[in-house]
């Protein structure tokens, strides 16, 4: 990926955090950054996308998803200039990378954090402030730190 495209993607991700945009305009801008986003999605202000530039394709958001304010999606993370980098060959968890897949009809509450290598199943709810470290099954509600299933939504299946 050339430097102009990287700059454009970074600009789009930065612009998407603006409180002056509507949720639908924010979606259009985030699509321009490379994130795969379905139809009828609403993403509120303050979204934070943490990933290497060029890794955006590893974030997929399904159809009819609602993402509340100040949600953080962490697809990649590492200590770039730290001495910890010297240990990355012995401790592979120093570099964290992975896909984030959000299924159709998911609702993510305010200030939730979704970590790498997580799939959120269709028709699930992530509670406000939850930290999602593992896959979320379809048709359930998760909450807490780390997020745990607190209710199964059998009645809507």
PDB file of C-alpha atoms in Angstrom:
ATOM      1  CA  UNK A   1       0.000   0.000   0.000  1.00  0.00           C
ATOM      2  CA  UNK A   2       1.472   3.345  -0.989  1.00  0.00           C
ATOM      3  CA  UNK A   3       2.004   6.269   1.363  1.00  0.00           C
ATOM      4  CA  UNK A   4      -0.825   8.334  -0.134  1.00  0.00           C
ATOM      5  CA  UNK A   5      -3.364   5.559   0.489  1.00  0.00           C
ATOM      6  CA  UNK A   6      -2.056   5.065   4.027  1.00  0.00           C
ATOM      7  CA  UNK A   7      -2.415   8.785   4.672  1.00  0.00           C
ATOM      8  CA  UNK A   8      -5.945   8.787   3.238  1.00  0.00           C
ATOM      9  CA  UNK A   9      -6.997   5.846   5.430  1.00  0.00           C
ATOM     10  CA  UNK A  10      -5.529   7.487   8.513  1.00  0.00           C
ATOM     11  CA  UNK A  11      -7.326  10.739   7.675  1.00  0.00           C
ATOM     12  CA  UNK A  12     -10.669   8.907   7.250  1.00  0.00           C
ATOM     13  CA  UNK A  13     -10.269   7.113  10.583  1.00  0.00           C
ATOM     14  CA  UNK A  14      -9.463  10.391  12.305  1.00  0.00           C
ATOM     15  CA  UNK A  15     -12.375  12.216  10.676  1.00  0.00           C
ATOM     16  CA  UNK A  16     -14.801   9.456  11.715  1.00  0.00           C
ATOM     17  CA  UNK A  17     -14.370  10.345  15.406  1.00  0.00           C
ATOM     18  CA  UNK A  18     -15.887  13.804  14.879  1.00  0.00           C
ATOM     19  CA  UNK A  19     -19.035  14.606  16.885  1.00  0.00           C
ATOM     20  CA  UNK A  20     -20.236  16.776  13.985  1.00  0.00           C
ATOM     21  CA  UNK A  21     -20.973  13.834  11.688  1.00  0.00           C
ATOM     22  CA  UNK A  22     -24.162  11.814  11.579  1.00  0.00           C
ATOM     23  CA  UNK A  23     -23.912   8.069  12.141  1.00  0.00           C
ATOM     24  CA  UNK A  24     -24.563   7.320   8.472  1.00  0.00           C
ATOM     25  CA  UNK A  25     -21.900   9.765   7.221  1.00  0.00           C
ATOM     26  CA  UNK A  26     -19.452   8.230   9.705  1.00  0.00           C
ATOM     27  CA  UNK A  27     -20.149   4.808   8.175  1.00  0.00           C
ATOM     28  CA  UNK A  28     -19.361   6.107   4.676  1.00  0.00           C
ATOM     29  CA  UNK A  29     -16.081   7.586   5.892  1.00  0.00           C
ATOM     30  CA  UNK A  30     -15.094   4.397   7.724  1.00  0.00           C
ATOM     31  CA  UNK A  31     -15.810   2.374   4.580  1.00  0.00           C
ATOM     32  CA  UNK A  32     -13.364   4.670   2.801  1.00  0.00           C
ATOM     33  CA  UNK A  33     -10.747   3.744   5.398  1.00  0.00           C
ATOM     34  CA  UNK A  34     -11.078   0.085   4.384  1.00  0.00           C
ATOM     35  CA  UNK A  35     -13.360  -1.291   7.100  1.00  0.00           C
ATOM     36  CA  UNK A  36     -15.985  -3.693   5.739  1.00  0.00           C
ATOM     37  CA  UNK A  37     -19.381  -2.412   6.848  1.00  0.00           C
ATOM     38  CA  UNK A  38     -22.811  -3.810   5.942  1.00  0.00           C
ATOM     39  CA  UNK A  39     -26.095  -2.034   5.246  1.00  0.00           C
ATOM     40  CA  UNK A  40     -28.194   0.074   7.643  1.00  0.00           C
ATOM     41  CA  UNK A  41     -25.382   0.425  10.190  1.00  0.00           C
ATOM     42  CA  UNK A  42     -25.217   3.277  12.695  1.00  0.00           C
ATOM     43  CA  UNK A  43     -21.903   4.209  14.315  1.00  0.00           C
ATOM     44  CA  UNK A  44     -22.038   7.006  16.873  1.00  0.00           C
ATOM     45  CA  UNK A  45     -19.369   9.563  17.687  1.00  0.00           C
ATOM     46  CA  UNK A  46     -16.091   8.822  19.371  1.00  0.00           C
ATOM     47  CA  UNK A  47     -15.403   5.454  17.756  1.00  0.00           C
ATOM     48  CA  UNK A  48     -11.756   4.485  18.062  1.00  0.00           C
ATOM     49  CA  UNK A  49     -10.193   2.075  15.591  1.00  0.00           C
ATOM     50  CA  UNK A  50      -6.858   0.765  16.797  1.00  0.00           C
ATOM     51  CA  UNK A  51      -5.020  -1.054  14.042  1.00  0.00           C
ATOM     52  CA  UNK A  52      -2.061  -0.762  11.767  1.00  0.00           C
ATOM     53  CA  UNK A  53      -2.829   1.264   8.670  1.00  0.00           C
ATOM     54  CA  UNK A  54      -3.694  -1.303   6.006  1.00  0.00           C
ATOM     55  CA  UNK A  55      -5.189  -3.753   8.514  1.00  0.00           C
ATOM     56  CA  UNK A  56      -8.677  -2.210   8.323  1.00  0.00           C
ATOM     57  CA  UNK A  57      -9.975  -4.999   6.076  1.00  0.00           C
ATOM     58  CA  UNK A  58      -9.704  -7.289   9.095  1.00  0.00           C
ATOM     59  CA  UNK A  59     -12.580  -5.452  10.748  1.00  0.00           C
ATOM     60  CA  UNK A  60     -16.007  -6.533   9.500  1.00  0.00           C
ATOM     61  CA  UNK A  61     -19.302  -5.072  10.674  1.00  0.00           C
ATOM     62  CA  UNK A  62     -22.509  -6.823   9.587  1.00  0.00           C
ATOM     63  CA  UNK A  63     -25.897  -5.445   8.572  1.00  0.00           C
ATOM     64  CA  UNK A  64     -28.168  -3.432  10.907  1.00  0.00           C
ATOM     65  CA  UNK A  65     -25.483  -3.047  13.584  1.00  0.00           C
ATOM     66  CA  UNK A  66     -25.758  -0.214  16.126  1.00  0.00           C
ATOM     67  CA  UNK A  67     -22.521   0.969  17.720  1.00  0.00           C
ATOM     68  CA  UNK A  68     -22.901   3.445  20.595  1.00  0.00           C
ATOM     69  CA  UNK A  69     -20.562   6.323  21.456  1.00  0.00           C
ATOM     70  CA  UNK A  70     -16.921   5.864  22.427  1.00  0.00           C
ATOM     71  CA  UNK A  71     -16.608   2.225  21.406  1.00  0.00           C
ATOM     72  CA  UNK A  72     -13.056   0.979  20.798  1.00  0.00           C
ATOM     73  CA  UNK A  73     -12.192  -1.728  18.245  1.00  0.00           C
ATOM     74  CA  UNK A  74      -8.644  -3.046  18.772  1.00  0.00           C
ATOM     75  CA  UNK A  75      -7.446  -5.092  15.806  1.00  0.00           C
ATOM     76  CA  UNK A  76      -3.700  -4.655  16.339  1.00  0.00           C
ATOM     77  CA  UNK A  77      -1.640  -3.559  19.304  1.00  0.00           C
ATOM     78  CA  UNK A  78       2.031  -3.539  20.228  1.00  0.00           C
ATOM     79  CA  UNK A  79       4.614  -1.497  22.122  1.00  0.00           C
ATOM     80  CA  UNK A  80       6.438   0.053  19.121  1.00  0.00           C
ATOM     81  CA  UNK A  81       9.397   1.774  20.780  1.00  0.00           C
ATOM     82  CA  UNK A  82       9.571  -0.172  24.023  1.00  0.00           C
ATOM     83  CA  UNK A  83      12.250  -2.599  25.168  1.00  0.00           C
ATOM     84  CA  UNK A  84       9.406  -5.132  25.252  1.00  0.00           C
ATOM     85  CA  UNK A  85       9.817  -5.389  21.458  1.00  0.00           C
ATOM     86  CA  UNK A  86      13.130  -7.184  22.105  1.00  0.00           C
ATOM     87  CA  UNK A  87      11.151 -10.004  23.730  1.00  0.00           C
ATOM     88  CA  UNK A  88       8.623 -10.480  20.942  1.00  0.00           C
ATOM     89  CA  UNK A  89      10.403 -13.597  19.623  1.00  0.00           C
ATOM     90  CA  UNK A  90      10.189 -15.242  23.081  1.00  0.00           C
ATOM     91  CA  UNK A  91       6.776 -13.822  23.977  1.00  0.00           C
ATOM     92  CA  UNK A  92       4.561 -13.673  20.882  1.00  0.00           C
ATOM     93  CA  UNK A  93       1.747 -12.024  22.853  1.00  0.00           C
ATOM     94  CA  UNK A  94       3.713  -8.763  22.785  1.00  0.00           C
ATOM     95  CA  UNK A  95       2.324  -8.244  19.263  1.00  0.00           C
ATOM     96  CA  UNK A  96      -1.444  -8.663  19.218  1.00  0.00           C
ATOM     97  CA  UNK A  97      -3.191  -8.832  15.843  1.00  0.00           C
ATOM     98  CA  UNK A  98      -6.471 -10.355  14.767  1.00  0.00           C
ATOM     99  CA  UNK A  99      -9.777 -10.032  13.026  1.00  0.00           C
ATOM    100  CA  UNK A 100     -12.837  -8.452  14.551  1.00  0.00           C
ATOM    101  CA  UNK A 101     -16.106  -9.733  13.103  1.00  0.00           C
ATOM    102  CA  UNK A 102     -19.398  -8.238  14.236  1.00  0.00           C
ATOM    103  CA  UNK A 103     -22.428 -10.198  13.049  1.00  0.00           C
ATOM    104  CA  UNK A 104     -25.754  -8.878  11.780  1.00  0.00           C
ATOM    105  CA  UNK A 105     -28.182  -7.110  14.143  1.00  0.00           C
ATOM    106  CA  UNK A 106     -25.647  -6.578  16.940  1.00  0.00           C
ATOM    107  CA  UNK A 107     -25.909  -3.711  19.425  1.00  0.00           C
ATOM    108  CA  UNK A 108     -22.701  -2.537  21.100  1.00  0.00           C
ATOM    109  CA  UNK A 109     -23.124  -0.332  24.178  1.00  0.00           C
ATOM    110  CA  UNK A 110     -21.272   2.850  25.076  1.00  0.00           C
ATOM    111  CA  UNK A 111     -17.532   2.591  25.795  1.00  0.00           C
ATOM    112  CA  UNK A 112     -17.306  -1.134  25.060  1.00  0.00           C
ATOM    113  CA  UNK A 113     -13.900  -2.438  23.986  1.00  0.00           C
ATOM    114  CA  UNK A 114     -13.623  -5.239  21.423  1.00  0.00           C
ATOM    115  CA  UNK A 115     -10.212  -6.930  21.351  1.00  0.00           C
ATOM    116  CA  UNK A 116      -8.527  -8.811  18.446  1.00  0.00           C
ATOM    117  CA  UNK A 117      -9.602 -12.285  17.345  1.00  0.00           C
ATOM    118  CA  UNK A 118     -13.188 -11.770  18.459  1.00  0.00           C
ATOM    119  CA  UNK A 119     -16.400 -12.628  16.638  1.00  0.00           C
ATOM    120  CA  UNK A 120     -19.663 -11.254  17.970  1.00  0.00           C
ATOM    121  CA  UNK A 121     -22.524 -13.491  16.900  1.00  0.00           C
ATOM    122  CA  UNK A 122     -25.701 -12.241  15.224  1.00  0.00           C
ATOM    123  CA  UNK A 123     -28.440 -10.642  17.324  1.00  0.00           C
ATOM    124  CA  UNK A 124     -26.221 -10.163  20.369  1.00  0.00           C
ATOM    125  CA  UNK A 125     -25.871  -7.226  22.741  1.00  0.00           C
ATOM    126  CA  UNK A 126     -22.587  -6.031  24.241  1.00  0.00           C
ATOM    127  CA  UNK A 127     -23.205  -4.089  27.443  1.00  0.00           C
ATOM    128  CA  UNK A 128     -21.834  -0.604  28.060  1.00  0.00           C
ATOM    129  CA  UNK A 129     -18.248  -0.656  29.278  1.00  0.00           C
ATOM    130  CA  UNK A 130     -17.754  -4.349  28.514  1.00  0.00           C
ATOM    131  CA  UNK A 131     -14.339  -5.615  27.453  1.00  0.00           C
ATOM    132  CA  UNK A 132     -14.855  -8.400  24.920  1.00  0.00           C
ATOM    133  CA  UNK A 133     -11.864 -10.755  24.971  1.00  0.00           C
ATOM    134  CA  UNK A 134     -13.513 -13.910  23.558  1.00  0.00           C
ATOM    135  CA  UNK A 135     -16.108 -14.797  20.950  1.00  0.00           C
ATOM    136  CA  UNK A 136     -19.708 -13.913  21.765  1.00  0.00           C
ATOM    137  CA  UNK A 137     -22.325 -16.516  20.767  1.00  0.00           C
ATOM    138  CA  UNK A 138     -25.338 -15.435  18.704  1.00  0.00           C
ATOM    139  CA  UNK A 139     -28.525 -14.361  20.519  1.00  0.00           C
ATOM    140  CA  UNK A 140     -27.075 -13.380  23.870  1.00  0.00           C
ATOM    141  CA  UNK A 141     -26.205 -10.440  26.073  1.00  0.00           C
ATOM    142  CA  UNK A 142     -22.670 -10.031  27.393  1.00  0.00           C
ATOM    143  CA  UNK A 143     -21.404  -7.562  29.977  1.00  0.00           C
ATOM    144  CA  UNK A 144     -18.523  -7.002  32.361  1.00  0.00           C
ATOM    145  CA  UNK A 145     -14.746  -7.031  32.366  1.00  0.00           C
ATOM    146  CA  UNK A 146     -14.014  -9.424  30.837  1.00  0.00           C
ATOM    147  CA  UNK A 147     -17.381  -9.756  29.108  1.00  0.00           C
ATOM    148  CA  UNK A 148     -19.419 -12.824  30.054  1.00  0.00           C
ATOM    149  CA  UNK A 149     -22.787 -14.085  28.893  1.00  0.00           C
ATOM    150  CA  UNK A 150     -25.441 -12.798  31.285  1.00  0.00           C
ATOM    151  CA  UNK A 151     -28.524 -13.760  29.295  1.00  0.00           C
ATOM    152  CA  UNK A 152     -29.443 -15.916  26.316  1.00  0.00           C
ATOM    153  CA  UNK A 153     -32.094 -14.453  24.048  1.00  0.00           C
ATOM    154  CA  UNK A 154     -33.910 -17.677  23.181  1.00  0.00           C
ATOM    155  CA  UNK A 155     -37.270 -15.996  22.669  1.00  0.00           C
ATOM    156  CA  UNK A 156     -36.240 -14.087  19.533  1.00  0.00           C
ATOM    157  CA  UNK A 157     -34.662 -16.958  17.609  1.00  0.00           C
TER     158      UNK A 157
END
